[in-house]
Structure formats: C-alpha cells, structure tokens
Amino acid sequence: MSIKCPYCQQQNPSSESREVITSHGSFFRKSDTAKVCRFLCKPCGKHFSLATFSPCYRQKKRHLNQRLFEQLVSGVSQRRAAFLLKVNRKTIVRKFIFLGLASYHYLQEDRMQHPPAVEIEFDDLETFEHSKLKPLSVIAAVESGTRRILGFRVARMPAKGLLVRRSLKKYGFRKDERKEKRRALFSEIKPHICEHSLLKSDESPHYPSDVKKFFPLATHMPFKGQRGCVVGQGELKGRGYDPLFSLNHSYAMFRANVNRIFRRTWNTTKKPERLALHLAMYSLYHNLFIIHHPAR
Ligand SMILES: [Zn+2]
C-alpha cells in the first residue's frame, strides 16, 4: 500500500513492505457507520487513518452533505435547509462553504473532460447584495447548444439610473469590479475554448477590446440586447428568435434554482463571495445532471 504519512510524508518502499507504515487496527465511525482503517508511521510514531485524507475529514454530519447540496441547488434557502435537515443554521453555513469550494474543484475537473468549446455565449446578469443600491453583476460564459456553463465571476458595480444618488448618499463610492472580473473569467476559460471559436454577446461597448485581447483569432458577434431587468420576468422573455438563447436559458435556470437570485425573493445575498459559492454549486449540478451531454 503506497500511503503517505500526512505528518512526515514518508511512505513504504514497495506495496508489500511494512517498513515505514504499518496497519494499526481500525475504528467505527458513527456518523456514517463506516469501518475506517488506521495506520502507524514508525519513524515519526504518529497514527492516522484513511479518513485523514478524506475531504470530509472531521465532519460529524457528512451523511447530510449530499442532501444539503441537492436542496441548495433546488431553490431551498439555507434557513429552510437547516429546518428540514434538523441541524443548526451554523452547521448549514459551514457546509455551504465546504460544498461551494468542493464544487469549484469538481467544476474545474469536469471542464478538463470536455473538448474545447467552439461556440460560446457570454453576458452579465444583474442582482444585488443586501439592497438594490448595491448591485452585483454576474458575468457567465456558456457553450452554445449544450448550455454547459464554462465559468462565471461575481463583480461589484455602482448603482445605475435613479438609484445613483441614493446609493452614493447611503453607502458612498462603490467600486466597479466588472472589468477586472471579466478579464479574470476570460483568462480562466481561455484554455477551454477553440482558438477559432465564435463568441456571441450583446452589444456592450466593453466587450470587443477584451475579446480581442484574450481571443485574438476568434470571431466576435455582438447582438442587440433584449435584456431583462432586476425585477419582473427576466432573461427568457425576449420575443422570437434569441441569438443568446443558451446563455439566457442558463440565466433563467440560475434564477429558478438559486434562491438568492429568485425574482421577488425574500432571500438576498449578503456577501458576494457566498453568491459565487452558490453559483458554483448550481453550475456543477447543472453541468453534471441537468443538461444533456452528447459525450456521455
Ligand atoms: Zn510519519
């Protein structure tokens, strides 16, 4: 067995050898009724077990992870999830962060399994943190046709229109992170997109220069926007043919399944980072279970 000691990083020279690491009984884990093997590292005298290497190490309620994940990507609020699973709200918050970070990891792994995308669509979705005076923009890129979510970023942005004065008075200057986040997204998804791909977006004046910079050989096709607003019915309301259908459909799915961006919701985002974790969870579920994969 080629197990490494997590403390001193040593391991047995061969799989038959017990020179460095030897088995040292087992224990019964109550939370999921599993028998877990323990080991002893002879040089450093420390014990460890197979559980030490698990991403769920030291979790006492690991059996709830899957159910909680399914609830969080199906429109259930964290508060309601705590009620349904009969655990404390703080447990849910801790697991929410754990599941979100894990989802980022698995999203990345899943992206590697697919051939580079030939046709993609990208755009911004608007929501807010805490109050409409503090808007957020979610930029996402989706593969046309399959609706696979390639990546997204959450950016803070200043209020617009009639809200500008109230926002400035109440919360002061608000940084616009959209440019920086858009570039971060482009550089992240670049390896997963064909050099000569077709990129579709709306006619935002900010897009062409960044597209040229990150995807010099790609063709950029801007379309006249038919965008929704923060309230009322949203992205899918467009009449007739929608050139950005895959993207707008995915946005509508975000809106239908991530409770904090439901329209007319009670729930609001309090921290943009948590919105990103929530979207990572939904994107993973969307890519793995919701859309149809010709490759599978
Ligand atoms: Zn050791």
Short mmCIF file of C-alpha atoms and ligand atoms in Angstrom, two decimals:
data_model
loop_
_atom_site.label_atom_id
_atom_site.label_comp_id
_atom_site.label_asym_id
_atom_site.label_seq_id
_atom_site.Cartn_x
_atom_site.Cartn_y
_atom_site.Cartn_z
CA MET A 1 0.00 0.00 0.00
CA SER A 2 1.53 3.31 -1.03
CA ILE A 3 0.01 5.52 1.62
CA LYS A 4 1.98 8.59 2.59
CA CYS A 5 2.25 9.70 6.19
CA PRO A 6 0.43 13.06 6.35
CA TYR A 7 2.87 14.26 9.03
CA CYS A 8 6.35 13.36 7.70
CA GLN A 9 5.44 12.48 4.07
CA GLN A 10 7.32 9.14 4.16
CA GLN A 11 5.95 6.00 2.56
CA ASN A 12 6.74 2.28 2.22
CA PRO A 13 9.31 1.48 -0.47
CA SER A 14 7.01 -1.14 -2.06
CA SER A 15 3.40 -2.18 -1.74
CA GLU A 16 4.37 -5.37 0.19
CA SER A 17 6.71 -3.56 2.57
CA ARG A 18 5.62 -2.56 6.10
CA GLU A 19 8.93 -0.87 6.91
CA VAL A 20 7.62 2.65 7.35
CA ILE A 21 3.85 2.47 7.59
CA THR A 22 2.03 -0.44 9.15
CA SER A 23 -1.64 -1.07 9.73
CA HIS A 24 -2.83 -0.37 13.23
CA GLY A 25 -6.39 -1.57 13.64
CA SER A 26 -9.50 0.28 12.66
CA PHE A 27 -12.29 2.33 14.15
CA PHE A 28 -16.00 2.56 13.71
CA ARG A 29 -17.31 5.90 12.51
CA LYS A 30 -20.70 6.56 13.99
CA SER A 31 -21.83 9.34 11.63
CA ASP A 32 -21.99 7.11 8.55
CA THR A 33 -21.48 3.64 10.15
CA ALA A 34 -18.22 3.03 8.30
CA LYS A 35 -15.25 0.97 9.40
CA VAL A 36 -12.12 3.04 8.85
CA CYS A 37 -8.57 1.57 8.75
CA ARG A 38 -5.89 3.13 10.92
CA PHE A 39 -2.13 3.22 10.32
CA LEU A 40 1.04 3.80 12.29
CA CYS A 41 4.03 5.64 10.86
CA LYS A 42 7.07 4.03 12.53
CA PRO A 43 9.65 6.80 12.02
CA CYS A 44 7.51 9.60 13.45
CA GLY A 45 5.35 7.43 15.70
CA LYS A 46 2.11 9.12 14.62
CA HIS A 47 -1.19 7.47 13.83
CA PHE A 48 -3.54 8.35 11.04
CA SER A 49 -6.38 6.73 9.13
CA LEU A 50 -7.94 6.68 5.70
CA ALA A 51 -10.33 9.37 6.99
CA THR A 52 -7.38 11.76 7.33
CA PHE A 53 -7.24 12.01 3.53
CA SER A 54 -10.97 12.49 3.00
CA PRO A 55 -12.27 15.94 2.02
CA CYS A 56 -14.89 15.38 4.74
CA TYR A 57 -12.17 14.91 7.42
CA ARG A 58 -13.52 15.68 10.92
CA GLN A 59 -17.05 16.31 9.70
CA LYS A 60 -19.58 14.90 12.12
CA LYS A 61 -22.56 15.09 9.79
CA ARG A 62 -21.05 14.01 6.50
CA HIS A 63 -24.16 11.98 5.66
CA LEU A 64 -26.06 15.27 5.19
CA ASN A 65 -23.70 16.67 2.54
CA GLN A 66 -25.45 15.24 -0.48
CA ARG A 67 -28.96 16.08 0.66
CA LEU A 68 -27.93 19.60 1.55
CA PHE A 69 -26.23 20.04 -1.82
CA GLU A 70 -29.36 18.91 -3.66
CA GLN A 71 -31.52 21.27 -1.62
CA LEU A 72 -29.23 24.26 -2.14
CA VAL A 73 -29.24 23.82 -5.93
CA SER A 74 -33.01 23.35 -5.97
CA GLY A 75 -34.11 26.65 -4.57
CA VAL A 76 -34.17 25.81 -0.86
CA SER A 77 -32.86 28.55 1.43
CA GLN A 78 -30.15 27.87 3.98
CA ARG A 79 -32.60 28.60 6.76
CA ARG A 80 -35.15 26.13 5.42
CA ALA A 81 -32.43 23.53 4.81
CA ALA A 82 -31.46 23.78 8.50
CA PHE A 83 -35.10 23.19 9.42
CA LEU A 84 -35.55 20.28 7.00
CA LEU A 85 -32.32 18.54 7.97
CA LYS A 86 -32.83 19.28 11.69
CA VAL A 87 -29.44 20.87 12.22
CA ASN A 88 -28.24 24.24 13.42
CA ARG A 89 -28.04 27.11 10.94
CA LYS A 90 -24.34 27.46 11.65
CA THR A 91 -23.82 23.86 10.54
CA ILE A 92 -25.51 24.74 7.26
CA VAL A 93 -23.32 27.80 6.75
CA ARG A 94 -20.18 25.73 7.36
CA LYS A 95 -21.35 23.04 4.97
CA PHE A 96 -22.42 25.66 2.42
CA ILE A 97 -18.84 26.94 2.26
CA PHE A 98 -17.43 23.40 2.14
CA LEU A 99 -19.78 22.37 -0.68
CA GLY A 100 -19.15 25.59 -2.62
CA LEU A 101 -15.39 25.18 -2.55
CA ALA A 102 -15.68 21.49 -3.45
CA SER A 103 -17.95 22.45 -6.37
CA TYR A 104 -15.29 24.83 -7.73
CA HIS A 105 -12.83 21.95 -7.67
CA TYR A 106 -15.15 19.49 -9.42
CA LEU A 107 -16.24 22.11 -11.98
CA GLN A 108 -12.60 22.53 -12.94
CA GLU A 109 -12.13 18.76 -13.21
CA ASP A 110 -15.26 18.40 -15.31
CA ARG A 111 -14.11 21.16 -17.67
CA MET A 112 -10.93 19.19 -18.42
CA GLN A 113 -13.02 16.23 -19.62
CA HIS A 114 -14.62 18.17 -22.46
CA PRO A 115 -13.12 19.14 -25.83
CA PRO A 116 -12.60 22.92 -26.24
CA ALA A 117 -15.83 24.80 -26.92
CA VAL A 118 -16.35 26.01 -30.50
CA GLU A 119 -19.20 28.43 -29.93
CA ILE A 120 -19.78 30.31 -26.70
CA GLU A 121 -22.13 33.00 -25.40
CA PHE A 122 -21.40 35.42 -22.58
CA ASP A 123 -23.25 38.22 -20.87
CA ASP A 124 -23.93 39.86 -17.50
CA LEU A 125 -26.77 39.10 -15.14
CA GLU A 126 -27.66 41.72 -12.59
CA THR A 127 -28.53 41.12 -8.97
CA PHE A 128 -27.55 42.86 -5.73
CA GLU A 129 -26.07 42.37 -2.29
CA HIS A 130 -28.34 43.30 0.57
CA SER A 131 -30.03 46.22 -1.22
CA LYS A 132 -30.66 47.33 -4.77
CA LEU A 133 -28.43 50.27 -4.03
CA LYS A 134 -25.52 47.81 -4.07
CA PRO A 135 -25.83 45.95 -7.37
CA LEU A 136 -23.77 42.95 -8.40
CA SER A 137 -23.05 41.72 -11.88
CA VAL A 138 -22.60 38.04 -12.71
CA ILE A 139 -20.70 37.50 -15.94
CA ALA A 140 -21.02 33.97 -17.25
CA ALA A 141 -19.87 32.09 -20.33
CA VAL A 142 -21.95 29.21 -21.67
CA GLU A 143 -21.30 26.78 -24.52
CA SER A 144 -23.91 27.28 -27.26
CA GLY A 145 -26.21 24.35 -27.86
CA THR A 146 -25.22 22.19 -24.89
CA ARG A 147 -25.75 25.04 -22.38
CA ARG A 148 -22.70 23.86 -20.43
CA ILE A 149 -21.56 26.60 -18.04
CA LEU A 150 -17.88 27.25 -18.74
CA GLY A 151 -17.28 29.76 -15.98
CA PHE A 152 -18.59 32.83 -14.18
CA ARG A 153 -17.49 35.67 -11.93
CA VAL A 154 -19.36 37.89 -9.47
CA ALA A 155 -18.42 41.58 -9.58
CA ARG A 156 -19.50 44.58 -7.54
CA MET A 157 -20.75 47.51 -9.59
CA PRO A 158 -22.05 51.02 -8.87
CA ALA A 159 -25.79 51.68 -8.88
CA LYS A 160 -27.37 52.93 -12.09
CA GLY A 161 -30.06 55.40 -13.12
CA LEU A 162 -32.38 56.73 -10.43
CA LEU A 163 -30.56 54.85 -7.67
CA VAL A 164 -27.21 56.58 -8.15
CA ARG A 165 -27.83 59.48 -5.78
CA ARG A 166 -29.42 57.41 -3.03
CA SER A 167 -26.67 54.82 -3.26
CA LEU A 168 -23.91 57.42 -3.04
CA LYS A 169 -25.54 59.12 -0.09
CA LYS A 170 -26.14 55.95 1.88
CA TYR A 171 -23.16 53.75 1.04
CA GLY A 172 -20.63 56.10 -0.55
CA PHE A 173 -18.44 55.31 -3.53
CA ARG A 174 -18.82 51.79 -4.87
CA LYS A 175 -16.03 50.23 -6.86
CA ASP A 176 -16.74 48.82 -10.30
CA GLU A 177 -15.09 45.39 -10.47
CA ARG A 178 -16.65 44.29 -13.74
CA LYS A 179 -13.62 44.85 -15.97
CA GLU A 180 -11.23 43.05 -13.67
CA LYS A 181 -13.61 40.10 -13.17
CA ARG A 182 -14.39 39.84 -16.88
CA ARG A 183 -10.68 39.60 -17.67
CA ALA A 184 -10.19 37.03 -14.91
CA LEU A 185 -13.00 34.94 -16.39
CA PHE A 186 -11.63 35.21 -19.92
CA SER A 187 -8.17 34.13 -18.88
CA GLU A 188 -9.64 31.24 -16.87
CA ILE A 189 -11.74 29.85 -19.73
CA LYS A 190 -9.24 30.57 -22.49
CA PRO A 191 -7.66 27.08 -22.40
CA HIS A 192 -11.12 25.51 -22.77
CA ILE A 193 -12.11 27.40 -25.90
CA CYS A 194 -11.04 26.77 -29.51
CA GLU A 195 -8.70 29.37 -30.99
CA HIS A 196 -11.02 29.99 -33.94
CA SER A 197 -14.22 29.92 -31.93
CA LEU A 198 -17.33 32.01 -32.36
CA LEU A 199 -18.09 34.28 -29.39
CA LYS A 200 -21.57 35.74 -29.07
CA SER A 201 -22.57 38.50 -26.70
CA ASP A 202 -24.73 41.58 -26.56
CA GLU A 203 -23.55 44.94 -27.85
CA SER A 204 -21.85 46.13 -24.68
CA PRO A 205 -19.08 48.59 -25.58
CA HIS A 206 -16.77 46.96 -23.01
CA TYR A 207 -16.57 43.56 -24.67
CA PRO A 208 -14.76 43.96 -28.04
CA SER A 209 -11.38 45.10 -26.69
CA ASP A 210 -11.21 42.33 -24.08
CA VAL A 211 -12.30 39.71 -26.58
CA LYS A 212 -9.55 40.86 -28.99
CA LYS A 213 -7.02 40.69 -26.20
CA PHE A 214 -7.84 37.23 -24.90
CA PHE A 215 -9.18 35.52 -28.04
CA PRO A 216 -7.32 37.20 -30.93
CA LEU A 217 -8.26 34.58 -33.54
CA ALA A 218 -11.91 34.20 -32.54
CA THR A 219 -14.88 35.80 -34.26
CA HIS A 220 -16.92 38.09 -32.02
CA MET A 221 -20.60 38.53 -32.90
CA PRO A 222 -22.39 41.20 -30.87
CA PHE A 223 -26.21 41.14 -30.90
CA LYS A 224 -28.61 43.86 -29.99
CA GLY A 225 -29.55 43.24 -26.36
CA GLN A 226 -33.02 42.16 -25.29
CA ARG A 227 -32.17 42.25 -21.65
CA GLY A 228 -34.39 41.83 -18.64
CA CYS A 229 -34.22 43.98 -15.54
CA VAL A 230 -33.76 43.08 -11.88
CA VAL A 231 -37.49 42.83 -11.20
CA GLY A 232 -40.27 41.29 -13.24
CA GLN A 233 -39.78 38.41 -15.63
CA GLY A 234 -36.33 38.08 -16.91
CA GLU A 235 -33.86 36.88 -19.37
CA LEU A 236 -36.10 34.49 -21.29
CA LYS A 237 -38.83 36.99 -22.00
CA GLY A 238 -37.37 38.01 -25.36
CA ARG A 239 -39.73 37.70 -28.27
CA GLY A 240 -38.96 35.44 -31.20
CA TYR A 241 -35.52 34.13 -32.02
CA ASP A 242 -32.90 34.79 -29.38
CA PRO A 243 -29.30 34.53 -30.60
CA LEU A 244 -28.15 34.22 -26.99
CA PHE A 245 -30.69 31.54 -26.12
CA SER A 246 -28.26 29.11 -24.46
CA LEU A 247 -26.97 31.80 -22.18
CA ASN A 248 -30.32 33.33 -21.33
CA HIS A 249 -31.73 29.88 -20.68
CA SER A 250 -28.90 29.19 -18.24
CA TYR A 251 -29.51 32.53 -16.54
CA ALA A 252 -33.18 31.65 -16.20
CA MET A 253 -32.09 28.35 -14.64
CA PHE A 254 -29.88 30.26 -12.18
CA ARG A 255 -32.86 32.41 -11.32
CA ALA A 256 -35.14 29.41 -10.86
CA ASN A 257 -32.79 27.34 -8.73
CA VAL A 258 -30.53 29.60 -6.70
CA ASN A 259 -32.92 31.07 -4.18
CA ARG A 260 -30.97 34.25 -3.51
CA ILE A 261 -31.42 35.44 -7.09
CA PHE A 262 -35.06 34.39 -7.44
CA ARG A 263 -37.14 37.27 -8.67
CA ARG A 264 -39.10 38.96 -5.89
CA THR A 265 -37.30 36.87 -3.31
CA TRP A 266 -37.06 37.34 0.42
CA ASN A 267 -33.56 36.00 0.33
CA THR A 268 -30.77 38.32 -0.62
CA THR A 269 -27.05 37.92 -0.95
CA LYS A 270 -25.16 39.40 1.99
CA LYS A 271 -21.69 38.57 0.72
CA PRO A 272 -20.76 38.46 -2.98
CA GLU A 273 -18.27 35.64 -2.26
CA ARG A 274 -21.12 33.48 -0.97
CA LEU A 275 -23.14 34.16 -4.12
CA ALA A 276 -20.14 32.88 -6.09
CA LEU A 277 -20.01 29.70 -3.99
CA HIS A 278 -23.74 29.18 -4.50
CA LEU A 279 -23.42 29.66 -8.26
CA ALA A 280 -20.51 27.19 -8.32
CA MET A 281 -22.75 24.59 -6.68
CA TYR A 282 -25.55 25.20 -9.13
CA SER A 283 -23.19 25.24 -12.15
CA LEU A 284 -21.77 21.87 -11.15
CA TYR A 285 -25.23 20.36 -10.73
CA HIS A 286 -26.33 21.97 -14.00
CA ASN A 287 -23.34 20.66 -15.96
CA LEU A 288 -23.47 17.16 -14.50
CA PHE A 289 -27.16 16.41 -14.11
CA ILE A 290 -29.42 18.97 -15.76
CA ILE A 291 -28.20 19.41 -19.30
CA HIS A 292 -27.95 16.65 -21.84
CA HIS A 293 -24.41 15.58 -22.57
CA PRO A 294 -23.81 14.13 -26.01
CA ALA A 295 -20.44 12.93 -24.71
CA ARG A 296 -21.99 10.72 -22.03
ZN ZN B 1 5.23 9.95 9.70
#
